[in-house]
PDB file of C-alpha atoms in Angstrom:
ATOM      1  CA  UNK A  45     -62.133  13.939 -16.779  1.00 36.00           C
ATOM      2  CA  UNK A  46     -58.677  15.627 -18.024  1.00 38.00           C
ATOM      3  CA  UNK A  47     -58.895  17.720 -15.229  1.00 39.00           C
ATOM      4  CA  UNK A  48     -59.949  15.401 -12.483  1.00 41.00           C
ATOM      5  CA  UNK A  49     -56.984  13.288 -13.414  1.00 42.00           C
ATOM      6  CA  UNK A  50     -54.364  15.887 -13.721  1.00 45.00           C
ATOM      7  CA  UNK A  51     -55.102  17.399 -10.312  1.00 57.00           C
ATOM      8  CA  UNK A  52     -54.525  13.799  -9.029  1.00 71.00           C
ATOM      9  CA  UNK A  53     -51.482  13.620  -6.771  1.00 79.00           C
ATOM     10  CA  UNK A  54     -48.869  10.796  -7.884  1.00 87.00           C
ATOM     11  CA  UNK A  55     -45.390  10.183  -6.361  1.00 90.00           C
ATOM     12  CA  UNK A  56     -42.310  11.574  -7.236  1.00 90.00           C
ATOM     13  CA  UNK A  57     -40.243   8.478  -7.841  1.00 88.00           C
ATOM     14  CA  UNK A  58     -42.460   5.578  -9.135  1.00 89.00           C
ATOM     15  CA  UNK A  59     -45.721   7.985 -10.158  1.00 84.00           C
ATOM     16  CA  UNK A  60     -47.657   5.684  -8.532  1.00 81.00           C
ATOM     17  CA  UNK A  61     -51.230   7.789  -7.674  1.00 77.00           C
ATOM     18  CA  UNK A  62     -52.973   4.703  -6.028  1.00 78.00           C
ATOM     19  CA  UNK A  63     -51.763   4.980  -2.376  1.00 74.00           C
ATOM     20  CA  UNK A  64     -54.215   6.543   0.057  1.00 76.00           C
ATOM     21  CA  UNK A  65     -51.369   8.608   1.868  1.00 82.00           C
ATOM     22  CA  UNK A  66     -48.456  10.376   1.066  1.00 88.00           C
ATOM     23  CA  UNK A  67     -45.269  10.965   2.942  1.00 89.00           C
ATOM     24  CA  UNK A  68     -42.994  14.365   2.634  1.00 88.00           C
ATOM     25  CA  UNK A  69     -39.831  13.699   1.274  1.00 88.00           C
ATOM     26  CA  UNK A  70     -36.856  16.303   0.140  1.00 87.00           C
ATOM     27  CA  UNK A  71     -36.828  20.129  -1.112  1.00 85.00           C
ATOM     28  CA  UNK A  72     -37.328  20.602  -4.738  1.00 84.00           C
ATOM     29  CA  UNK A  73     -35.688  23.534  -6.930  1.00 80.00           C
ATOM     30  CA  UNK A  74     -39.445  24.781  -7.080  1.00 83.00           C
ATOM     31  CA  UNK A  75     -39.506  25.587  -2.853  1.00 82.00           C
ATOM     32  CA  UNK A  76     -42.291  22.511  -2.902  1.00 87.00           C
ATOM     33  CA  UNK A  77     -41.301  18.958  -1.133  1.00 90.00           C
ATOM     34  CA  UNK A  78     -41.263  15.997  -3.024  1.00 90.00           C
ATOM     35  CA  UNK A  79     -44.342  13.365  -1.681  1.00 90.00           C
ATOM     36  CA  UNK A  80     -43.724   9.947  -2.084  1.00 91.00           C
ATOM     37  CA  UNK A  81     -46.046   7.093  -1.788  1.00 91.00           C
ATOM     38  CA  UNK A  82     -45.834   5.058   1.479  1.00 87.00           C
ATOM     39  CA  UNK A  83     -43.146   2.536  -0.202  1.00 88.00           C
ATOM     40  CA  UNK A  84     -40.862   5.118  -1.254  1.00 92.00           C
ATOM     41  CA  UNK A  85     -41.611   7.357   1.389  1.00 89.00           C
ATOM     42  CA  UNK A  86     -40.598   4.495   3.828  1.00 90.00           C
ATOM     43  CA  UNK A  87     -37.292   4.265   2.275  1.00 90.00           C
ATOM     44  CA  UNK A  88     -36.616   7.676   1.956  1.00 90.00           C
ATOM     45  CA  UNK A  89     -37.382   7.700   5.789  1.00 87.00           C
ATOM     46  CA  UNK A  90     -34.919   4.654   6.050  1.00 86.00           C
ATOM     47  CA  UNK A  91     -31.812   6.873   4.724  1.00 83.00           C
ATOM     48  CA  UNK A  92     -31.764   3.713   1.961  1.00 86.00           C
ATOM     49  CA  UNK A  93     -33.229   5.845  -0.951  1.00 90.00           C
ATOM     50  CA  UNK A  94     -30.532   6.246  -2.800  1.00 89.00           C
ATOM     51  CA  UNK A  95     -28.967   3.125  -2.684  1.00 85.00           C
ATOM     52  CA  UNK A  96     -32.445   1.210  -3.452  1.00 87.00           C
ATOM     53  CA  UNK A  97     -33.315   3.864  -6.828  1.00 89.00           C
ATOM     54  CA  UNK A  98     -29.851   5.571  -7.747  1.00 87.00           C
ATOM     55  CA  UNK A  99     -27.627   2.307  -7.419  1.00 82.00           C
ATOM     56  CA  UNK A 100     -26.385   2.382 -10.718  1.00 83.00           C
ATOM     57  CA  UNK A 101     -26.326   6.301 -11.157  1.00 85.00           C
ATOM     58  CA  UNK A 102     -22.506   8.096 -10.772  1.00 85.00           C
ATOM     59  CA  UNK A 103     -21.464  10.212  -7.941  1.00 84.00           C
ATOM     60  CA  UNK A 104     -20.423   7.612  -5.353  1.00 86.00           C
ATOM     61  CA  UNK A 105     -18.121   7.847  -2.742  1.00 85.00           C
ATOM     62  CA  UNK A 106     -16.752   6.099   0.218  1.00 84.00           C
ATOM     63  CA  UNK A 107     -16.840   7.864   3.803  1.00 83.00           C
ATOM     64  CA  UNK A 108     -13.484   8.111   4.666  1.00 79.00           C
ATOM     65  CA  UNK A 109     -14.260   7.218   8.594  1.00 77.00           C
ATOM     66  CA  UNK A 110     -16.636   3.860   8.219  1.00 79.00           C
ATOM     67  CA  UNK A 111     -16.128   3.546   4.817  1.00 78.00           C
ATOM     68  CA  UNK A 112     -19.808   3.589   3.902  1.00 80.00           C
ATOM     69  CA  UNK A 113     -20.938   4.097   0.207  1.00 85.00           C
ATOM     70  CA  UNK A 114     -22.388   7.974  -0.100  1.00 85.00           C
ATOM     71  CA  UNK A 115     -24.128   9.536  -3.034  1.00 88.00           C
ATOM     72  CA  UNK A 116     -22.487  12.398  -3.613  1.00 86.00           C
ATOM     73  CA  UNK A 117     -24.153  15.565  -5.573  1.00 78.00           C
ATOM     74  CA  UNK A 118     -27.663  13.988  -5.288  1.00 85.00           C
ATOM     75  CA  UNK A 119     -30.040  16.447  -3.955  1.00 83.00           C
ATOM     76  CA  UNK A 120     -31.658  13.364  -2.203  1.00 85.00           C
ATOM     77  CA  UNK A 121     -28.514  12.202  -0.352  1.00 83.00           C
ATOM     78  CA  UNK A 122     -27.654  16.913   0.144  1.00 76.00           C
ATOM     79  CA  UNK A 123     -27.113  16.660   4.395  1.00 78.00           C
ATOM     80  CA  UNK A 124     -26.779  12.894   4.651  1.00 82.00           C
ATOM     81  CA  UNK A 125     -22.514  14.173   4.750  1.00 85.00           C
ATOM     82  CA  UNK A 126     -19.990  16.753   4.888  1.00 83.00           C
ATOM     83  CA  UNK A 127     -17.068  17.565   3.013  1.00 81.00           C
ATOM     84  CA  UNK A 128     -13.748  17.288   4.557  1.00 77.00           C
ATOM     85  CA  UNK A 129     -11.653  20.089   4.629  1.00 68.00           C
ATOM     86  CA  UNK A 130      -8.194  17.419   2.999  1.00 65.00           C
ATOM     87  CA  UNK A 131     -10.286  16.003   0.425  1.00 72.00           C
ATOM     88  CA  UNK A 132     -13.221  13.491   0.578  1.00 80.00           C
ATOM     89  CA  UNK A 133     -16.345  12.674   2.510  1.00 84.00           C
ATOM     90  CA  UNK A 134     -17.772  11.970   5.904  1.00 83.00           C
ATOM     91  CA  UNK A 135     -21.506  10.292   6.292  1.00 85.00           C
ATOM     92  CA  UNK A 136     -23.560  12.415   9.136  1.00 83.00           C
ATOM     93  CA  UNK A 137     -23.114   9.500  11.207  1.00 83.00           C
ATOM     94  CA  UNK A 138     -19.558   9.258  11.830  1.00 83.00           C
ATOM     95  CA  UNK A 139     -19.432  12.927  11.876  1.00 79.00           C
ATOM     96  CA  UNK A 140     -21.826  13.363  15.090  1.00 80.00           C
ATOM     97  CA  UNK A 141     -20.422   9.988  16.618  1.00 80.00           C
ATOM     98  CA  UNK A 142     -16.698  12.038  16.270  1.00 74.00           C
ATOM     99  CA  UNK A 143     -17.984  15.865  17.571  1.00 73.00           C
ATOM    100  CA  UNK A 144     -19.781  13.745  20.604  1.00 77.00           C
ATOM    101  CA  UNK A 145     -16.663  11.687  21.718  1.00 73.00           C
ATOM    102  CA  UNK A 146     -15.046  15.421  20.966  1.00 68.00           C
ATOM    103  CA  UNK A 147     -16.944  17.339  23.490  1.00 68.00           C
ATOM    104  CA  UNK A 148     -17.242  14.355  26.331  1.00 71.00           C
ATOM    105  CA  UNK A 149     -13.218  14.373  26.361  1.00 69.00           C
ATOM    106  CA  UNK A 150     -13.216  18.186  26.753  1.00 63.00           C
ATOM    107  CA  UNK A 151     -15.774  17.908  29.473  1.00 66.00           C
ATOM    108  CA  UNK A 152     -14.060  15.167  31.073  1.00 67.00           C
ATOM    109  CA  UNK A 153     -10.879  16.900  31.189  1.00 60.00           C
ATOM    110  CA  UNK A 154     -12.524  19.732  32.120  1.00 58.00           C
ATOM    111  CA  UNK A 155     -14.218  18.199  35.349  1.00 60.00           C
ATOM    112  CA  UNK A 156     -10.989  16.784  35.820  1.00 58.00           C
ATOM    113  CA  UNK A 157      -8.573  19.482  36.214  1.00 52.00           C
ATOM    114  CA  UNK A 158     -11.556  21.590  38.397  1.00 48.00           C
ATOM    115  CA  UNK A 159      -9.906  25.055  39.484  1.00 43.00           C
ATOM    116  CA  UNK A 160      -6.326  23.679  39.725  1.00 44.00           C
ATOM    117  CA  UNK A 161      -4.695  23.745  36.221  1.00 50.00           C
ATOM    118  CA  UNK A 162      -1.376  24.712  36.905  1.00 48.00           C
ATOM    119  CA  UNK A 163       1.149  23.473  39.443  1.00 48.00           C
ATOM    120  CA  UNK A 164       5.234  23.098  39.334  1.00 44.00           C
ATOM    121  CA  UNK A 165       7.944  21.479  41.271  1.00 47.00           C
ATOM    122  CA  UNK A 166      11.073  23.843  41.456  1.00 43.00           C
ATOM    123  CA  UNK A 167      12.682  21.571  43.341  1.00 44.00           C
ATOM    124  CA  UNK A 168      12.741  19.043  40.205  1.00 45.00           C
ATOM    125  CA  UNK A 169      16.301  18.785  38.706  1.00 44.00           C
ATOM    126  CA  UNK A 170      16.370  19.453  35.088  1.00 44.00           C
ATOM    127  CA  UNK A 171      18.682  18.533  32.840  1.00 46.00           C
ATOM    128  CA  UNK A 172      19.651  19.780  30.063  1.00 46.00           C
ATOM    129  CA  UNK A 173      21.641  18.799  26.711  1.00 47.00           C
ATOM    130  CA  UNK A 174      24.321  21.325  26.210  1.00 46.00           C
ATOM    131  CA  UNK A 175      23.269  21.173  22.605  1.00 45.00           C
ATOM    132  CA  UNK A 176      19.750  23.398  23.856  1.00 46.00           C
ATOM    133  CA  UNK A 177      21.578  25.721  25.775  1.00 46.00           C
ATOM    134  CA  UNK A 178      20.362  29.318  25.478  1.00 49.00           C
ATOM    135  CA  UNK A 179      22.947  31.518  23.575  1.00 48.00           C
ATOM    136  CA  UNK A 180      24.082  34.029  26.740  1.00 50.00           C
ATOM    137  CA  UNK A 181      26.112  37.454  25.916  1.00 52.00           C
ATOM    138  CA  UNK A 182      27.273  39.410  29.539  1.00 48.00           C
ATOM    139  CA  UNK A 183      25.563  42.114  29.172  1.00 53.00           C
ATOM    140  CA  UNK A 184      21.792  39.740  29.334  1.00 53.00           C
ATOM    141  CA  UNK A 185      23.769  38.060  32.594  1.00 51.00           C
ATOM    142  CA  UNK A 186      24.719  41.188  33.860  1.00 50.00           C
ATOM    143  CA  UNK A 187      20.963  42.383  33.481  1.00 55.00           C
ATOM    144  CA  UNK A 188      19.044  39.502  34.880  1.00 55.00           C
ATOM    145  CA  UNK A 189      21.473  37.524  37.484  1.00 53.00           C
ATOM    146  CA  UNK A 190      22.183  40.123  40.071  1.00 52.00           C
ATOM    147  CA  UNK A 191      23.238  37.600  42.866  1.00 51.00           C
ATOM    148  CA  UNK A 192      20.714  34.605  41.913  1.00 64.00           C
ATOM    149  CA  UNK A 193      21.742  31.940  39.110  1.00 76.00           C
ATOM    150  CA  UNK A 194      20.948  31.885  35.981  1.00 79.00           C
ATOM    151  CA  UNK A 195      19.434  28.124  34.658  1.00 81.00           C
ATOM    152  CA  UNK A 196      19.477  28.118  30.844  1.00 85.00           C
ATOM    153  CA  UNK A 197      16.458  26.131  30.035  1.00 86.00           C
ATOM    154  CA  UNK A 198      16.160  26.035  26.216  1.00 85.00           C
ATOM    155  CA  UNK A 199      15.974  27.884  22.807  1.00 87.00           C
ATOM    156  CA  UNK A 200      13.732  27.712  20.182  1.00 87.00           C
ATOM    157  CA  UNK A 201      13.839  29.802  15.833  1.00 87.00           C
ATOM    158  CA  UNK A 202      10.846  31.699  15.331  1.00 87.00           C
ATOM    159  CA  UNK A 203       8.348  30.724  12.488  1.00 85.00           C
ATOM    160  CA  UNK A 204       6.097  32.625  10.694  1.00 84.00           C
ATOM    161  CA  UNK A 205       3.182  31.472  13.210  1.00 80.00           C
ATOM    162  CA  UNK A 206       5.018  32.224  15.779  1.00 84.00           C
ATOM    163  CA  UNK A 207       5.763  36.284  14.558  1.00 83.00           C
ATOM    164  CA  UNK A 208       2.193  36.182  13.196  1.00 82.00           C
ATOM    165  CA  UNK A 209       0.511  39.236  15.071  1.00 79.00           C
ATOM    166  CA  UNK A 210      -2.849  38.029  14.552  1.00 80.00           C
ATOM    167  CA  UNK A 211      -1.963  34.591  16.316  1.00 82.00           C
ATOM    168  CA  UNK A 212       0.373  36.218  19.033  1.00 81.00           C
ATOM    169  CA  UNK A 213       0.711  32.824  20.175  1.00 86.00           C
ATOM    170  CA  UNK A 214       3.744  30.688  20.015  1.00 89.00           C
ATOM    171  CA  UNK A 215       4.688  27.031  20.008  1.00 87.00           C
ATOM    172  CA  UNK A 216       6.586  25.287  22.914  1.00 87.00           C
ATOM    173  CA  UNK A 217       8.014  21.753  21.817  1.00 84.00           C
ATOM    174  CA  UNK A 218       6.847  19.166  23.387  1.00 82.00           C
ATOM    175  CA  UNK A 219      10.015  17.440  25.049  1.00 81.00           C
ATOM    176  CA  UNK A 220      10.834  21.025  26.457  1.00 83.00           C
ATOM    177  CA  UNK A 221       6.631  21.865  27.791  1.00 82.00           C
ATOM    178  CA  UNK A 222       6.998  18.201  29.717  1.00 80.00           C
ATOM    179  CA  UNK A 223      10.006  18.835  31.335  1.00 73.00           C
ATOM    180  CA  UNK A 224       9.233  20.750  34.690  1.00 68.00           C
ATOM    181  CA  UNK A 225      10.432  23.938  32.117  1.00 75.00           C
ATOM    182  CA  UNK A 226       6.951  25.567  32.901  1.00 80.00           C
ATOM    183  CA  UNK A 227       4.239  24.917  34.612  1.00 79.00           C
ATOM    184  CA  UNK A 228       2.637  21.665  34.383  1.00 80.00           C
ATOM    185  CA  UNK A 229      -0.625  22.214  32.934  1.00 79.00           C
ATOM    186  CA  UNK A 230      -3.763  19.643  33.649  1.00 79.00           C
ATOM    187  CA  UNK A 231      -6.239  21.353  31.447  1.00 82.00           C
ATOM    188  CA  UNK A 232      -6.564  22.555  27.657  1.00 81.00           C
ATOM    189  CA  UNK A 233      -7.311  25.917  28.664  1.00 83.00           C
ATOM    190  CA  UNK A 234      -4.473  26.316  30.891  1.00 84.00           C
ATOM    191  CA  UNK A 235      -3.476  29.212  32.681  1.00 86.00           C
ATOM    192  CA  UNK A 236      -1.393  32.292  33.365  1.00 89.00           C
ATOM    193  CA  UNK A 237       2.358  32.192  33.590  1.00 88.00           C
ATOM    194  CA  UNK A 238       4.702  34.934  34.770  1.00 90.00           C
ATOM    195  CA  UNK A 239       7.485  36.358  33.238  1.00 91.00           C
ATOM    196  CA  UNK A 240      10.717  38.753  32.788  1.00 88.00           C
ATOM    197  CA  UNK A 241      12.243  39.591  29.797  1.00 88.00           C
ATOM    198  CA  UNK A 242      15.993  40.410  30.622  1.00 83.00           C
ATOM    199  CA  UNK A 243      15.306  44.082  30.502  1.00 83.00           C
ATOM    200  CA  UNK A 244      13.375  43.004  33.682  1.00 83.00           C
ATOM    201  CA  UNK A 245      10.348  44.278  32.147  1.00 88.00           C
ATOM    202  CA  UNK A 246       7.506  41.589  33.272  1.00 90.00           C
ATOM    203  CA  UNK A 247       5.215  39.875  31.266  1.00 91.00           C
ATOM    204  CA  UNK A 248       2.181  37.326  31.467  1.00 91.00           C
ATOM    205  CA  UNK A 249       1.387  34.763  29.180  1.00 91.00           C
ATOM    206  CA  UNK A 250      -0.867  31.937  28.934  1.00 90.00           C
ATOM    207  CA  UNK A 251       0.689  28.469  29.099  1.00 90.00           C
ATOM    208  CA  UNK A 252      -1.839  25.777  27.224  1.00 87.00           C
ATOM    209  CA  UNK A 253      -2.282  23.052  24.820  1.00 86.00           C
ATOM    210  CA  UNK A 254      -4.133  21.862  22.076  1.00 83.00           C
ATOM    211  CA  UNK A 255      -5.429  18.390  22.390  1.00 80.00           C
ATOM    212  CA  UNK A 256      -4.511  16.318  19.169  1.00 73.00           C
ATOM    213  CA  UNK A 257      -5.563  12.630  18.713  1.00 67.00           C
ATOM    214  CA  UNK A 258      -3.402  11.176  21.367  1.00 71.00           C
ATOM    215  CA  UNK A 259      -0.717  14.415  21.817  1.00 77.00           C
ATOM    216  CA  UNK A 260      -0.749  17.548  23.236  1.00 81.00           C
ATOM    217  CA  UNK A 261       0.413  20.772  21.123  1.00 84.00           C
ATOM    218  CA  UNK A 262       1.610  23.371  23.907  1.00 87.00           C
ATOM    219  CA  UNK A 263       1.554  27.152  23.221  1.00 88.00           C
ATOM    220  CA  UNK A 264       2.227  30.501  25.051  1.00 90.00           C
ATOM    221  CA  UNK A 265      -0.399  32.666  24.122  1.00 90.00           C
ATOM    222  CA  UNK A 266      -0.884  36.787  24.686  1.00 89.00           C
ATOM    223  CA  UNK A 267       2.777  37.126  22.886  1.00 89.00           C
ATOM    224  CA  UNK A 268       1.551  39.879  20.859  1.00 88.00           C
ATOM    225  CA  UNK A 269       2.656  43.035  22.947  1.00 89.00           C
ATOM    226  CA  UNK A 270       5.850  41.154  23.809  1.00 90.00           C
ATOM    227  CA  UNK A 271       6.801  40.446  19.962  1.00 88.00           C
ATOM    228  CA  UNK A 272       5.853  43.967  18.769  1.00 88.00           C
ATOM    229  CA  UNK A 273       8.484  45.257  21.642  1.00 88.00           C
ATOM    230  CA  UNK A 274      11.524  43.357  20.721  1.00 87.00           C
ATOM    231  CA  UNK A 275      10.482  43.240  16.948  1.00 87.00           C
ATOM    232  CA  UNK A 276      10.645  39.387  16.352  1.00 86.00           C
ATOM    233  CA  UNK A 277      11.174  38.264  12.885  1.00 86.00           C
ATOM    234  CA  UNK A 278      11.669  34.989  11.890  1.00 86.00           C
ATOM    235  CA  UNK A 279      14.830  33.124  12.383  1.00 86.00           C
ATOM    236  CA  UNK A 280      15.181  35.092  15.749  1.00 87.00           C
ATOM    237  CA  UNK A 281      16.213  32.932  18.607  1.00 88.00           C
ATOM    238  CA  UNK A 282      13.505  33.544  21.471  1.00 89.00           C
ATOM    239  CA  UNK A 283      15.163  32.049  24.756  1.00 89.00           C
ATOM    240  CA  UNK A 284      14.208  30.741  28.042  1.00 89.00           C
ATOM    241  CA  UNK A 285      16.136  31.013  31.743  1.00 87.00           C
ATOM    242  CA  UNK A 286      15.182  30.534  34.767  1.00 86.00           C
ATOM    243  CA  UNK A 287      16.280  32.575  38.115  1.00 84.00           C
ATOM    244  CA  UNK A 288      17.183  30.300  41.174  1.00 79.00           C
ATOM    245  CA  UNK A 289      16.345  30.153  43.914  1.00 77.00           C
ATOM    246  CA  UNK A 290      13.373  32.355  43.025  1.00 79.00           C
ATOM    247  CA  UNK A 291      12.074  30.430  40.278  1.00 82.00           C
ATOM    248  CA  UNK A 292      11.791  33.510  37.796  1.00 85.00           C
ATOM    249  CA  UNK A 293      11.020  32.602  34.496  1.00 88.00           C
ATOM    250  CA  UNK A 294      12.941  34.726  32.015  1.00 89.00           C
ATOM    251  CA  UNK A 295      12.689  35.186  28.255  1.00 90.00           C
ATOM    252  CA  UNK A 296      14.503  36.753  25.843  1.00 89.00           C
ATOM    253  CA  UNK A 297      15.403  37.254  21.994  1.00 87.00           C
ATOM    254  CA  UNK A 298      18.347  37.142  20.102  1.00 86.00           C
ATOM    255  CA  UNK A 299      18.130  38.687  16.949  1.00 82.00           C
ATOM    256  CA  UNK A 300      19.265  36.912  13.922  1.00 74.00           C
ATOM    257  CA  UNK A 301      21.046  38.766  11.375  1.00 51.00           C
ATOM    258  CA  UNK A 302      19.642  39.351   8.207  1.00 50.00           C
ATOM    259  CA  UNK A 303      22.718  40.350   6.229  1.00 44.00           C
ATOM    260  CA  UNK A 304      24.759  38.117   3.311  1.00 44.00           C
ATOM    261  CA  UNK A 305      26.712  35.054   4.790  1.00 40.00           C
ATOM    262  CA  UNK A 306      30.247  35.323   4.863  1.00 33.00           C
TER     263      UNK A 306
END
């Protein structure tokens, strides 16, 4: 009889050995899956396991997108969310509703933009606030104007991103990638963009952006050749002309010095 009754299968939460069936619930330490009867099976099945049996146990936390109670460090509740990289919790839910909505945007500006993803206007008049005027010595003028004109466009420090080789990307500000400066891009992936440093040396970069909630970070990307040339450090001054009426882009660097202040 001892043995007949131990080799009786009960289930794992109420030990109840009565029910007929037996549903397959969650991994144990052991490699074997938990069976539950058909009540606490259905529950488990229901995602409400935790909050009908482990109510009153610790490890609780809110998901910081709905708001909906989670039970943390349960090995019943393990892929029911994710950890967030600033601190706190998302349930699975919220997590594939946000990486859907993700990936339709990115398809939809993808469809979008088709082949075209770059297009400009020379003929747009810029203007400019003295206070973002390149810095100009005669000797760059002498190099790049020949007989066209020189348009300052703007001037921007170097960060630590923006030297970092591994990146060999850097950032654009906004108010300057919106106006008419460079290409106007219609895509996240953007495309390439020619230019000539003012040893008239030419270069191409990629002009993008990063899609961020409701903004747009812009970038120039493929800087690392370009950077390792001119040795950019941070605190250089990396500047932007244009050539008119050609429409030559032109970037250089003015380098900052390092030295005491007087």
């Amino acid at each position: 009889m001892a043995t007949s009754s131990s080799s009786k299968t009960s289930c794992f939460q109420c030990e109840d050995s009565i029910s007929d069936s037996f549903k397959h619930g969650w991994r144990l330490r052991s490699g074997d899956v938990a069976r539950l009867c058909n009540r606490c099976g259905s529950v488990y099945e229901d995602g409400r396991f935790c909050e009908t049996f482990h109510s009153n146990d610790d490890g609780w936390r809110d998901c910081e997108s709905c708001g909906k109670l989670v039970h943390c460090g349960c090995v019943v509740s393990y892929n029911a969310y994710l950890l967030l990289d600033f601190g706190g919790v998302i349930c699975m839910d919220c997590s594939k509703r946000n990486f859907i909505t993700a990936r339709n945007r990115c398809l939809s500006l993808e469809s979008q933009a088709g082949t075209a993803n770059l297009s400009i206007d020379f003929g747009k008049k810029i203007h400019v606030e003295p206070c973002n005027l390149p810095w100009v010595n005669n000797t760059e003028l002498q190099q790049i104007s020949r007989k066209s004109i020189i348009t300052p466009l703007f001037e921007k420090m170097l960060t630590a991103s923006d030297v970092d080789h591994k990146l060999a990307r850097l950032v654009i500000p906004k108010k300057y990638a919106e106006q008419a400066y460079f290409p106007v891009v219609t895509a996240p992936q953007g495309g390439p963009v020619e230019f000539q440093d003012t040893d008239g040396k030419e270069w191409v970069f990629k002009f993008r952006y990063w899609p961020c909630s409701s903004s747009r970070t812009y970038v120039l990307e493929g800087l690392r050749d370009y950077m390792s040339a001119m040795k950019g450090q941070v605190g250089d001054m990396v500047k932007f002309y244009r050539i008119e009426p050609e429409g030559t882009l032109v970037i250089g660097l003015k380098k900052v010095s390092v030295g005491p202040s007087s």
